[in-house]
């Protein structure tokens, strides 16, 4: 059994361009699908958040309309109850990368608020990338890549190809015109190449030890790819 580190946002609000707060957190499917896959394969999961705060699920991610109906929404909500590690996170600041075989970042708009500017997370990501460990990041989780800046001022992921929540999806989701910045734009500015797939369809990009997914539907196939690299 290997230990897999889940780095989860500690934010429950995303600050919009006009200064108002939009309720957020982590996206349920993006945590549940990989968690179930990793546990089924016999791996242990440890959750870390900034400051060790208990992470908040984005309530919008539990709605039937984003889960293919009420039955699956109920299933995901029940699965979250079984994901007890979410209620006992360790402090991100205290994490030792050497203790883990792989690292995974789920999304939700929360990472746009805290992990995008979190230096501890940025250092962890840069070290995970350099170590060759499987590193998975999905949807808005790649916002955390923006904090991985080296001493030369360059982003540690510059030159890598990734999948991430696209401008088209943010527009269709109704929040693009209210956001301070868009993830696809900011990653591109940092020198990261965003390979966009069809909106809302599963889309996974692998580049060396980095495995990224575009949206919630990409969470399960991303987890499968990480498991291949752990076998």
Coordinates of N, CA and C in Angstrom, one line a residue:
X1 N 0.8 -1.2 0.0 CA 0.0 0.0 0.0 C 0.9 1.3 0.0
X2 N 0.6 2.2 -0.9 CA 1.3 3.4 -1.0 C 0.4 4.5 -0.4
X3 N 1.0 5.6 0.0 CA 0.3 6.8 0.5 C 0.2 7.8 -0.6
X4 N -1.0 8.3 -0.8 CA -1.2 9.4 -1.8 C -1.7 10.6 -1.1
X5 N -1.0 11.7 -1.4 CA -1.4 13.0 -0.8 C -2.4 13.7 -1.6
X6 N -3.5 14.1 -1.0 CA -4.5 15.0 -1.6 C -4.3 16.4 -1.0
X7 N -3.9 17.3 -1.9 CA -3.8 18.7 -1.4 C -5.1 19.4 -1.8
X8 N -5.9 19.8 -0.8 CA -7.2 20.4 -1.0 C -7.3 21.8 -0.6
X9 N -8.0 22.6 -1.3 CA -8.2 24.0 -1.0 C -8.8 24.2 0.4
X10 N -8.4 25.2 1.1 CA -9.0 25.5 2.4 C -10.0 26.7 2.3
X11 N -10.2 27.2 1.1 CA -11.0 28.4 0.9 C -12.5 28.0 0.7
X12 N -13.4 28.7 1.3 CA -14.8 28.5 1.1 C -15.5 29.7 0.4
X13 N -14.7 30.6 -0.1 CA -15.2 31.8 -0.8 C -14.1 32.2 -1.9
X14 N -14.6 32.5 -3.1 CA -13.8 33.0 -4.2 C -14.1 34.4 -4.4
X15 N -13.1 35.3 -4.2 CA -13.3 36.7 -4.4 C -13.4 37.1 -5.8
X16 N -14.5 37.7 -6.2 CA -14.8 38.1 -7.6 C -14.2 39.5 -7.9
X17 N -14.2 39.9 -9.2 CA -13.6 41.2 -9.6 C -14.2 42.4 -8.9
X18 N -15.5 42.3 -8.5 CA -16.1 43.4 -7.8 C -15.9 43.4 -6.3
X19 N -15.2 42.4 -5.8 CA -14.9 42.3 -4.4 C -15.9 41.5 -3.6
X20 N -16.9 41.0 -4.2 CA -17.9 40.2 -3.6 C -17.3 38.7 -3.5
X21 N -17.9 38.0 -2.5 CA -17.4 36.6 -2.4 C -18.4 35.6 -3.0
X22 N -17.9 34.7 -3.7 CA -18.8 33.6 -4.3 C -18.5 32.3 -3.5
X23 N -19.5 31.7 -2.9 CA -19.3 30.5 -2.1 C -18.7 29.4 -3.0
X24 N -17.7 28.8 -2.4 CA -17.0 27.7 -3.2 C -16.4 26.7 -2.2
X25 N -15.3 26.1 -2.6 CA -14.6 25.0 -1.9 C -14.0 24.1 -2.9
X26 N -14.0 22.8 -2.6 CA -13.5 21.8 -3.5 C -14.8 21.2 -4.2
X27 N -14.5 20.7 -5.4 CA -15.6 20.1 -6.2 C -15.8 18.6 -5.9
X28 N -17.0 18.2 -5.5 CA -17.2 16.9 -4.9 C -16.7 15.8 -5.8
X29 N -17.1 15.7 -7.1 CA -16.7 14.6 -8.0 C -15.2 14.5 -8.1
X30 N -14.5 15.6 -8.1 CA -13.1 15.7 -8.4 C -12.3 15.1 -7.2
X31 N -12.9 15.1 -6.0 CA -12.3 14.4 -4.8 C -12.8 13.0 -4.7
X32 N -14.1 12.8 -4.9 CA -14.6 11.4 -4.7 C -14.1 10.4 -5.7
X33 N -14.2 10.7 -7.0 CA -13.8 9.7 -8.0 C -12.4 9.2 -7.9
X34 N -11.4 10.1 -7.7 CA -10.0 9.6 -7.5 C -9.9 8.9 -6.1
X35 N -10.5 9.4 -5.1 CA -10.5 8.8 -3.8 C -10.9 7.3 -3.8
X36 N -12.1 7.1 -4.5 CA -12.6 5.8 -4.6 C -11.7 4.9 -5.4
X37 N -11.1 5.4 -6.5 CA -10.2 4.6 -7.3 C -8.9 4.2 -6.5
X38 N -8.4 5.2 -5.8 CA -7.1 4.9 -5.1 C -7.4 3.9 -3.9
X39 N -8.5 4.1 -3.2 CA -8.8 3.2 -2.1 C -9.1 1.8 -2.6
X40 N -9.8 1.7 -3.7 CA -10.1 0.4 -4.3 C -8.8 -0.3 -4.7
X41 N -7.8 0.4 -5.1 CA -6.5 -0.2 -5.5 C -5.6 -0.5 -4.3
X42 N -6.1 -0.2 -3.1 CA -5.4 -0.5 -1.9 C -4.5 0.6 -1.3
X43 N -4.6 1.8 -1.9 CA -3.7 2.9 -1.4 C -4.3 3.6 -0.3
X44 N -3.5 4.3 0.5 CA -3.9 5.1 1.6 C -3.9 6.6 1.2
X45 N -4.9 7.3 1.6 CA -5.1 8.7 1.2 C -4.9 9.6 2.5
X46 N -4.1 10.6 2.3 CA -3.9 11.6 3.4 C -4.3 13.0 2.8
X47 N -5.1 13.7 3.4 CA -5.5 15.1 3.0 C -4.7 16.1 3.7
X48 N -4.3 17.1 2.9 CA -3.6 18.3 3.5 C -4.3 19.5 3.0
X49 N -4.4 20.5 3.8 CA -4.9 21.8 3.5 C -4.1 22.9 4.1
X50 N -4.1 24.1 3.5 CA -3.4 25.2 4.2 C -3.9 25.4 5.6
X51 N -3.0 25.4 6.5 CA -3.3 25.5 7.9 C -4.0 24.4 8.6
X52 N -4.2 23.3 7.8 CA -4.9 22.1 8.4 C -6.4 22.3 8.6
X53 N -7.0 23.3 7.9 CA -8.4 23.6 8.1 C -9.2 22.5 7.4
X54 N -10.4 22.2 8.0 CA -11.3 21.2 7.3 C -11.8 21.8 6.0
X55 N -11.6 21.1 4.9 CA -12.0 21.7 3.6 C -13.6 21.7 3.5
X56 N -14.0 22.7 2.7 CA -15.5 22.9 2.5 C -15.8 22.4 1.1
X57 N -16.8 21.6 1.0 CA -17.3 21.1 -0.4 C -18.1 22.3 -1.0
X58 N -17.9 22.5 -2.3 CA -18.8 23.5 -3.0 C -20.2 22.9 -3.1
X59 N -21.1 23.5 -2.5 CA -22.5 23.0 -2.5 C -23.0 22.8 -3.9
X60 N -22.6 23.7 -4.8 CA -23.1 23.5 -6.2 C -22.7 22.2 -6.8
X61 N -21.6 21.6 -6.3 CA -21.1 20.4 -6.9 C -21.9 19.2 -6.4
X62 N -22.9 19.4 -5.6 CA -23.7 18.3 -5.1 C -25.1 18.4 -5.8
X63 N -25.3 19.3 -6.7 CA -26.6 19.5 -7.3 C -26.9 18.4 -8.3
X64 N -28.1 17.9 -8.5 CA -28.4 16.9 -9.5 C -28.0 17.2 -10.9
X65 N -28.1 18.5 -11.3 CA -27.9 18.9 -12.7 C -26.4 18.8 -13.1
X66 N -25.5 18.8 -12.1 CA -24.1 18.7 -12.5 C -23.6 17.3 -12.2
X67 N -24.5 16.4 -11.8 CA -24.1 15.0 -11.5 C -24.9 14.0 -12.3
X68 N -25.6 14.4 -13.3 CA -26.3 13.5 -14.2 C -27.6 13.0 -13.5
X69 N -28.1 13.7 -12.6 CA -29.4 13.3 -12.0 C -29.3 13.1 -10.5
X70 N -30.4 13.0 -9.8 CA -30.5 12.9 -8.4 C -29.8 11.7 -7.8
X71 N -29.9 10.6 -8.5 CA -29.3 9.3 -8.0 C -27.8 9.4 -7.8
X72 N -27.1 9.9 -8.9 CA -25.7 10.1 -8.8 C -25.3 11.2 -7.8
X73 N -26.1 12.2 -7.7 CA -25.8 13.3 -6.7 C -25.9 12.7 -5.3
X74 N -26.9 11.9 -5.1 CA -27.0 11.2 -3.8 C -25.8 10.3 -3.5
X75 N -25.4 9.6 -4.6 CA -24.2 8.7 -4.4 C -23.0 9.4 -4.0
X76 N -22.7 10.5 -4.7 CA -21.5 11.3 -4.4 C -21.6 11.9 -3.0
X77 N -22.8 12.4 -2.6 CA -22.9 12.9 -1.3 C -22.6 11.9 -0.2
X78 N -23.1 10.7 -0.5 CA -22.9 9.6 0.5 C -21.4 9.2 0.5
X79 N -20.8 9.2 -0.7 CA -19.3 8.9 -0.8 C -18.5 9.9 0.0
X80 N -18.9 11.1 0.0 CA -18.2 12.2 0.7 C -18.2 11.9 2.2
X81 N -19.4 11.4 2.7 CA -19.5 11.0 4.1 C -18.5 10.0 4.5
X82 N -18.2 9.1 3.5 CA -17.2 8.0 3.8 C -15.8 8.4 3.6
X83 N -15.6 9.6 3.1 CA -14.2 10.1 2.8 C -13.8 10.8 4.1
X84 N -13.6 10.0 5.2 CA -13.3 10.6 6.5 C -12.0 11.4 6.6
X85 N -11.1 11.1 5.7 CA -9.8 11.8 5.8 C -10.0 13.3 5.5
X86 N -11.1 13.7 4.9 CA -11.4 15.1 4.7 C -11.6 15.8 6.0
X87 N -12.1 15.1 7.0 CA -12.4 15.7 8.3 C -11.2 15.8 9.2
X88 N -10.1 15.2 8.8 CA -8.9 15.2 9.6 C -7.7 15.5 8.8
X89 N -7.6 16.7 8.2 CA -6.5 17.0 7.3 C -5.2 17.4 8.1
X90 N -4.1 17.1 7.5 CA -2.8 17.6 8.1 C -2.5 19.0 7.5
X91 N -1.6 19.7 8.2 CA -1.2 21.0 7.7 C -0.3 20.9 6.5
X92 N -0.7 21.6 5.4 CA 0.1 21.6 4.2 C 1.5 22.0 4.5
X93 N 1.7 22.9 5.5 CA 3.0 23.5 5.8 C 3.9 22.4 6.4
X94 N 3.3 21.3 7.0 CA 4.1 20.3 7.6 C 4.4 19.0 6.7
X95 N 3.9 19.0 5.5 CA 4.0 17.9 4.7 C 5.4 17.6 4.3
X96 N 5.8 16.3 4.3 CA 7.1 15.8 3.8 C 6.8 15.0 2.6
X97 N 7.2 15.5 1.4 CA 7.0 14.9 0.2 C 7.5 13.4 0.2
X98 N 8.5 13.2 0.9 CA 9.2 11.9 0.9 C 8.2 10.8 1.4
X99 N 7.2 11.2 2.2 CA 6.3 10.2 2.8 C 5.2 9.7 1.8
X100 N 5.2 10.3 0.6 CA 4.1 9.9 -0.4 C 4.6 9.4 -1.7
X101 N 3.8 8.5 -2.3 CA 4.2 8.0 -3.6 C 3.7 8.8 -4.7
X102 N 2.6 9.6 -4.5 CA 2.0 10.4 -5.5 C 1.3 11.6 -4.8
X103 N 1.0 12.6 -5.6 CA 0.3 13.8 -5.1 C -0.8 14.1 -6.1
X104 N -1.9 14.5 -5.5 CA -3.1 14.8 -6.3 C -3.8 16.1 -5.8
X105 N -4.2 17.0 -6.7 CA -4.9 18.2 -6.4 C -6.3 18.2 -7.1
X106 N -7.4 18.1 -6.3 CA -8.7 18.3 -6.9 C -9.0 19.8 -7.1
X107 N -10.0 20.1 -7.9 CA -10.3 21.5 -8.1 C -11.5 22.1 -7.4
X108 N -12.4 22.8 -8.1 CA -13.3 23.7 -7.5 C -12.7 25.1 -7.6
X109 N -13.5 26.1 -7.4 CA -13.0 27.5 -7.5 C -12.1 27.8 -6.4
X110 N -12.1 27.0 -5.3 CA -11.3 27.3 -4.1 C -9.8 27.5 -4.4
X111 N -9.2 26.7 -5.2 CA -7.7 26.9 -5.5 C -7.4 28.2 -6.1
X112 N -8.4 28.8 -6.8 CA -8.2 30.1 -7.4 C -8.0 31.2 -6.3
X113 N -8.5 30.9 -5.1 CA -8.5 31.9 -4.0 C -7.2 31.7 -3.2
X114 N -6.9 30.4 -2.8 CA -5.8 30.2 -1.9 C -4.5 29.5 -2.5
X115 N -4.7 28.4 -3.2 CA -3.5 27.6 -3.6 C -2.8 28.4 -4.8
X116 N -3.5 29.2 -5.5 CA -2.8 30.0 -6.6 C -1.7 30.9 -6.1
X117 N -1.8 31.2 -4.8 CA -0.8 32.2 -4.2 C -0.1 31.6 -3.0
X118 N -0.2 30.3 -2.8 CA 0.3 29.6 -1.6 C 1.7 29.1 -1.9
X119 N 2.7 29.7 -1.2 CA 4.1 29.4 -1.5 C 4.4 28.0 -1.0
X120 N 3.8 27.5 0.1 CA 4.1 26.1 0.5 C 3.6 25.1 -0.5
X121 N 2.5 25.3 -1.1 CA 1.9 24.5 -2.1 C 2.8 24.6 -3.3
X122 N 3.2 25.8 -3.7 CA 4.1 26.0 -4.9 C 5.4 25.2 -4.8
X123 N 6.0 25.2 -3.6 CA 7.3 24.5 -3.4 C 7.0 23.0 -3.4
X124 N 5.9 22.5 -2.9 CA 5.6 21.1 -2.9 C 5.4 20.6 -4.3
X125 N 4.7 21.4 -5.1 CA 4.5 21.1 -6.5 C 5.8 21.0 -7.3
X126 N 6.6 22.0 -7.1 CA 7.9 22.0 -7.8 C 8.8 20.8 -7.5
X127 N 8.8 20.5 -6.2 CA 9.6 19.3 -5.7 C 9.0 18.0 -6.2
X128 N 7.6 17.9 -6.2 CA 7.0 16.7 -6.7 C 7.3 16.5 -8.2
X129 N 7.3 17.6 -9.0 CA 7.6 17.5 -10.4 C 9.0 17.1 -10.6
X130 N 9.9 17.7 -9.9 CA 11.3 17.3 -10.0 C 11.6 15.9 -9.6
X131 N 10.9 15.4 -8.6 CA 11.1 14.1 -8.0 C 10.7 12.9 -9.0
X132 N 9.9 13.2 -9.9 CA 9.4 12.2 -10.8 C 8.2 11.4 -10.3
X133 N 7.7 11.8 -9.1 CA 6.5 11.2 -8.6 C 5.3 11.5 -9.5
X134 N 4.3 10.5 -9.6 CA 3.1 10.9 -10.3 C 2.4 12.1 -9.6
X135 N 2.1 13.0 -10.4 CA 1.5 14.3 -9.9 C 0.2 14.5 -10.7
X136 N -1.0 14.5 -10.1 CA -2.2 14.7 -10.8 C -2.9 16.0 -10.3
X137 N -3.5 16.7 -11.3 CA -4.1 18.0 -11.0 C -5.3 18.1 -11.9
X138 N -6.5 18.5 -11.4 CA -7.7 18.5 -12.2 C -8.5 19.8 -12.1
X139 N -9.1 20.2 -13.2 CA -10.1 21.3 -13.3 C -9.5 22.6 -12.9
X140 N -9.9 23.2 -11.8 CA -9.3 24.5 -11.3 C -8.1 24.2 -10.5
X141 N -7.8 22.9 -10.2 CA -6.6 22.6 -9.4 C -5.4 23.2 -10.0
X142 N -5.2 23.2 -11.3 CA -4.0 23.8 -11.9 C -3.7 25.3 -11.5
X143 N -4.7 25.9 -10.9 CA -4.4 27.3 -10.4 C -3.2 27.2 -9.4
X144 N -3.1 26.1 -8.7 CA -2.0 25.9 -7.8 C -0.6 26.0 -8.5
X145 N -0.6 25.6 -9.8 CA 0.7 25.6 -10.5 C 1.2 27.0 -10.6
X146 N 0.4 28.0 -10.5 CA 0.8 29.4 -10.6 C 1.8 29.8 -9.5
X147 N 1.7 29.1 -8.3 CA 2.5 29.5 -7.2 C 3.8 28.8 -7.2
X148 N 4.1 27.9 -8.2 CA 5.3 27.1 -8.3 C 6.3 27.9 -9.1
X149 N 6.9 28.9 -8.4 CA 7.9 29.8 -9.1 C 9.3 29.6 -8.5
X150 N 10.2 29.4 -9.4 CA 11.6 29.2 -9.0 C 12.3 30.5 -8.6
X151 N 13.6 30.3 -8.2 CA 14.4 31.5 -7.8 C 14.7 32.4 -9.0
X152 N 14.6 31.8 -10.2 CA 14.8 32.6 -11.4 C 13.6 33.4 -11.9
X153 N 12.5 33.2 -11.1 CA 11.3 33.9 -11.4 C 10.4 33.2 -12.4
X154 N 10.9 32.1 -13.0 CA 10.1 31.3 -14.0 C 9.2 30.3 -13.3
X155 N 8.1 30.0 -13.9 CA 7.2 29.0 -13.3 C 7.8 27.6 -13.6
X156 N 7.7 26.8 -12.5 CA 8.3 25.4 -12.6 C 7.7 24.6 -13.7
X157 N 6.5 24.9 -14.1 CA 5.7 24.2 -15.1 C 5.8 24.8 -16.5
X158 N 6.5 25.8 -16.6 CA 6.7 26.5 -17.9 C 7.3 25.4 -18.9
X159 N 6.7 25.3 -20.1 CA 7.1 24.4 -21.1 C 6.3 23.1 -21.0
X160 N 5.5 22.9 -19.9 CA 4.7 21.7 -19.8 C 3.4 21.9 -20.5
X161 N 2.8 20.7 -21.0 CA 1.4 20.8 -21.5 C 0.5 20.2 -20.5
X162 N -0.7 20.9 -20.3 CA -1.6 20.6 -19.3 C -3.0 20.7 -19.9
X163 N -4.0 20.0 -19.2 CA -5.4 20.3 -19.3 C -5.8 21.0 -18.1
X164 N -6.7 21.9 -18.2 CA -7.3 22.7 -17.1 C -8.6 23.3 -17.5
X165 N -9.4 23.7 -16.6 CA -10.7 24.3 -16.8 C -10.5 25.5 -17.8
X166 N -11.2 25.4 -18.9 CA -11.0 26.4 -20.0 C -11.8 27.6 -19.9
X167 N -11.4 28.6 -20.7 CA -12.2 29.9 -20.8 C -13.6 29.6 -21.2
X168 N -13.7 28.7 -22.2 CA -15.0 28.4 -22.8 C -16.0 27.8 -21.7
X169 N -15.4 26.9 -20.8 CA -16.2 26.3 -19.8 C -16.6 27.4 -18.7
X170 N -15.6 28.3 -18.4 CA -15.9 29.3 -17.4 C -17.0 30.3 -18.0
X171 N -17.0 30.5 -19.3 CA -18.0 31.4 -19.9 C -19.4 30.6 -19.8
X172 N -19.4 29.4 -20.2 CA -20.6 28.6 -20.2 C -21.1 28.4 -18.7
X173 N -20.2 28.4 -17.8 CA -20.6 28.3 -16.4 C -21.2 29.5 -15.8
X174 N -21.0 30.7 -16.5 CA -21.6 31.9 -16.1 C -20.8 32.8 -15.2
X175 N -19.5 32.5 -14.9 CA -18.7 33.3 -14.0 C -17.5 34.0 -14.7
X176 N -17.3 33.8 -15.9 CA -16.1 34.3 -16.6 C -16.1 35.9 -16.5
X177 N -17.3 36.5 -16.7 CA -17.3 38.0 -16.7 C -17.2 38.6 -15.4
X178 N -17.3 37.8 -14.3 CA -17.2 38.2 -12.9 C -15.9 37.9 -12.3
X179 N -15.1 37.1 -12.9 CA -13.8 36.7 -12.3 C -12.7 37.7 -12.5
X180 N -11.8 37.7 -11.5 CA -10.6 38.6 -11.6 C -9.7 38.2 -12.7
X181 N -9.6 36.9 -12.9 CA -8.8 36.3 -14.0 C -9.3 35.0 -14.3
X182 N -8.9 34.5 -15.5 CA -9.3 33.2 -16.0 C -8.1 32.3 -16.0
X183 N -8.3 31.0 -15.6 CA -7.3 30.1 -15.4 C -6.5 29.8 -16.6
X184 N -7.2 29.6 -17.7 CA -6.5 29.3 -19.0 C -5.5 30.4 -19.4
X185 N -6.0 31.6 -19.2 CA -5.2 32.8 -19.6 C -4.0 32.9 -18.7
X186 N -4.2 32.7 -17.4 CA -3.0 32.9 -16.4 C -2.0 31.8 -16.6
X187 N -2.4 30.6 -16.8 CA -1.5 29.5 -17.1 C -0.6 29.8 -18.4
X188 N -1.3 30.2 -19.4 CA -0.6 30.6 -20.6 C 0.4 31.7 -20.4
X189 N 0.0 32.7 -19.7 CA 1.0 33.8 -19.4 C 2.2 33.3 -18.6
X190 N 2.0 32.2 -17.8 CA 3.1 31.6 -17.0 C 4.0 30.7 -17.9
X191 N 3.7 30.5 -19.2 CA 4.5 29.7 -20.0 C 4.0 28.2 -20.1
X192 N 2.9 28.0 -19.5 CA 2.3 26.6 -19.5 C 1.4 26.5 -20.8
X193 N 1.5 25.4 -21.5 CA 0.7 25.2 -22.7 C -0.6 24.5 -22.3
X194 N -1.8 25.1 -22.4 CA -3.0 24.5 -22.1 C -3.6 23.8 -23.4
X195 N -3.8 22.5 -23.3 CA -4.4 21.8 -24.4 C -5.9 21.6 -24.1
X196 N -6.7 22.4 -24.8 CA -8.1 22.4 -24.5 C -8.9 21.3 -25.3
X197 N -9.7 20.6 -24.6 CA -10.6 19.6 -25.2 C -12.0 20.2 -25.3
X198 N -13.0 19.4 -25.7 CA -14.3 19.9 -25.8 C -14.9 20.2 -24.4
X199 N -15.6 21.3 -24.3 CA -16.2 21.7 -23.0 C -16.9 20.5 -22.3
X200 N -16.6 20.3 -21.1 CA -17.3 19.3 -20.2 C -17.1 17.9 -20.5
X201 N -16.3 17.6 -21.6 CA -16.0 16.2 -21.9 C -14.7 15.8 -21.2
X202 N -14.6 14.5 -20.9 CA -13.3 14.0 -20.3 C -12.1 14.3 -21.2
X203 N -11.1 14.9 -20.6 CA -9.9 15.2 -21.4 C -8.7 15.2 -20.4
X204 N -7.8 14.3 -20.6 CA -6.6 14.2 -19.8 C -5.4 14.4 -20.6
X205 N -4.4 15.1 -20.1 CA -3.1 15.4 -20.8 C -2.0 14.9 -19.8
X206 N -1.1 14.1 -20.4 CA 0.1 13.6 -19.6 C 1.3 14.3 -20.3
X207 N 2.2 14.7 -19.4 CA 3.5 15.3 -19.8 C 4.5 14.9 -18.8
X208 N 5.4 13.9 -19.1 CA 6.3 13.4 -18.2 C 5.6 12.8 -16.9
X209 N 5.9 13.2 -15.7 CA 5.1 12.7 -14.6 C 3.9 13.5 -14.2
X210 N 3.6 14.5 -15.0 CA 2.4 15.3 -14.7 C 1.2 14.9 -15.5
X211 N 0.1 14.6 -14.8 CA -1.2 14.2 -15.4 C -2.2 15.2 -15.0
X212 N -2.9 15.8 -16.0 CA -3.8 16.8 -15.7 C -5.2 16.5 -16.4
X213 N -6.3 17.0 -15.8 CA -7.6 16.8 -16.3 C -8.3 18.2 -16.4
X214 N -9.2 18.3 -17.4 CA -9.8 19.6 -17.8 C -11.0 19.9 -16.9
X215 N -11.7 19.0 -16.4 CA -13.0 19.3 -15.8 C -13.4 18.1 -14.9
X216 N -14.6 18.2 -14.2 CA -15.0 17.1 -13.3 C -15.1 15.8 -14.0
X217 N -15.5 15.7 -15.2 CA -15.6 14.5 -16.0 C -14.3 13.8 -16.2
X218 N -13.2 14.6 -16.1 CA -11.9 14.1 -16.3 C -11.3 13.4 -15.0
X219 N -11.9 13.5 -13.9 CA -11.4 13.1 -12.6 C -11.1 11.6 -12.6
X220 N -12.1 10.8 -13.1 CA -11.9 9.3 -13.0 C -10.9 8.8 -14.0
X221 N -10.8 9.3 -15.3 CA -9.8 8.9 -16.1 C -8.4 9.3 -15.7
X222 N -8.3 10.5 -15.1 CA -7.0 11.0 -14.5 C -6.6 10.0 -13.4
X223 N -7.5 9.6 -12.5 CA -7.1 8.7 -11.5 C -6.6 7.4 -12.0
X224 N -7.2 6.9 -13.1 CA -6.8 5.6 -13.7 C -5.4 5.8 -14.3
X225 N -5.1 6.9 -14.8 CA -3.7 7.2 -15.3 C -2.7 7.2 -14.2
X226 N -3.1 7.9 -13.1 CA -2.1 7.9 -12.0 C -1.9 6.5 -11.4
X227 N -2.9 5.7 -11.4 CA -2.8 4.3 -10.9 C -1.9 3.5 -11.7
X228 N -1.9 3.7 -13.0 CA -1.0 3.0 -13.9 C 0.4 3.3 -13.6
X229 N 0.7 4.5 -13.2 CA 2.0 4.9 -12.9 C 2.5 4.5 -11.5
X230 N 1.6 4.0 -10.7 CA 1.9 3.5 -9.4 C 2.0 2.0 -9.3
X231 N 1.6 1.4 -10.4 CA 1.6 -0.1 -10.5 C 3.0 -0.7 -10.8

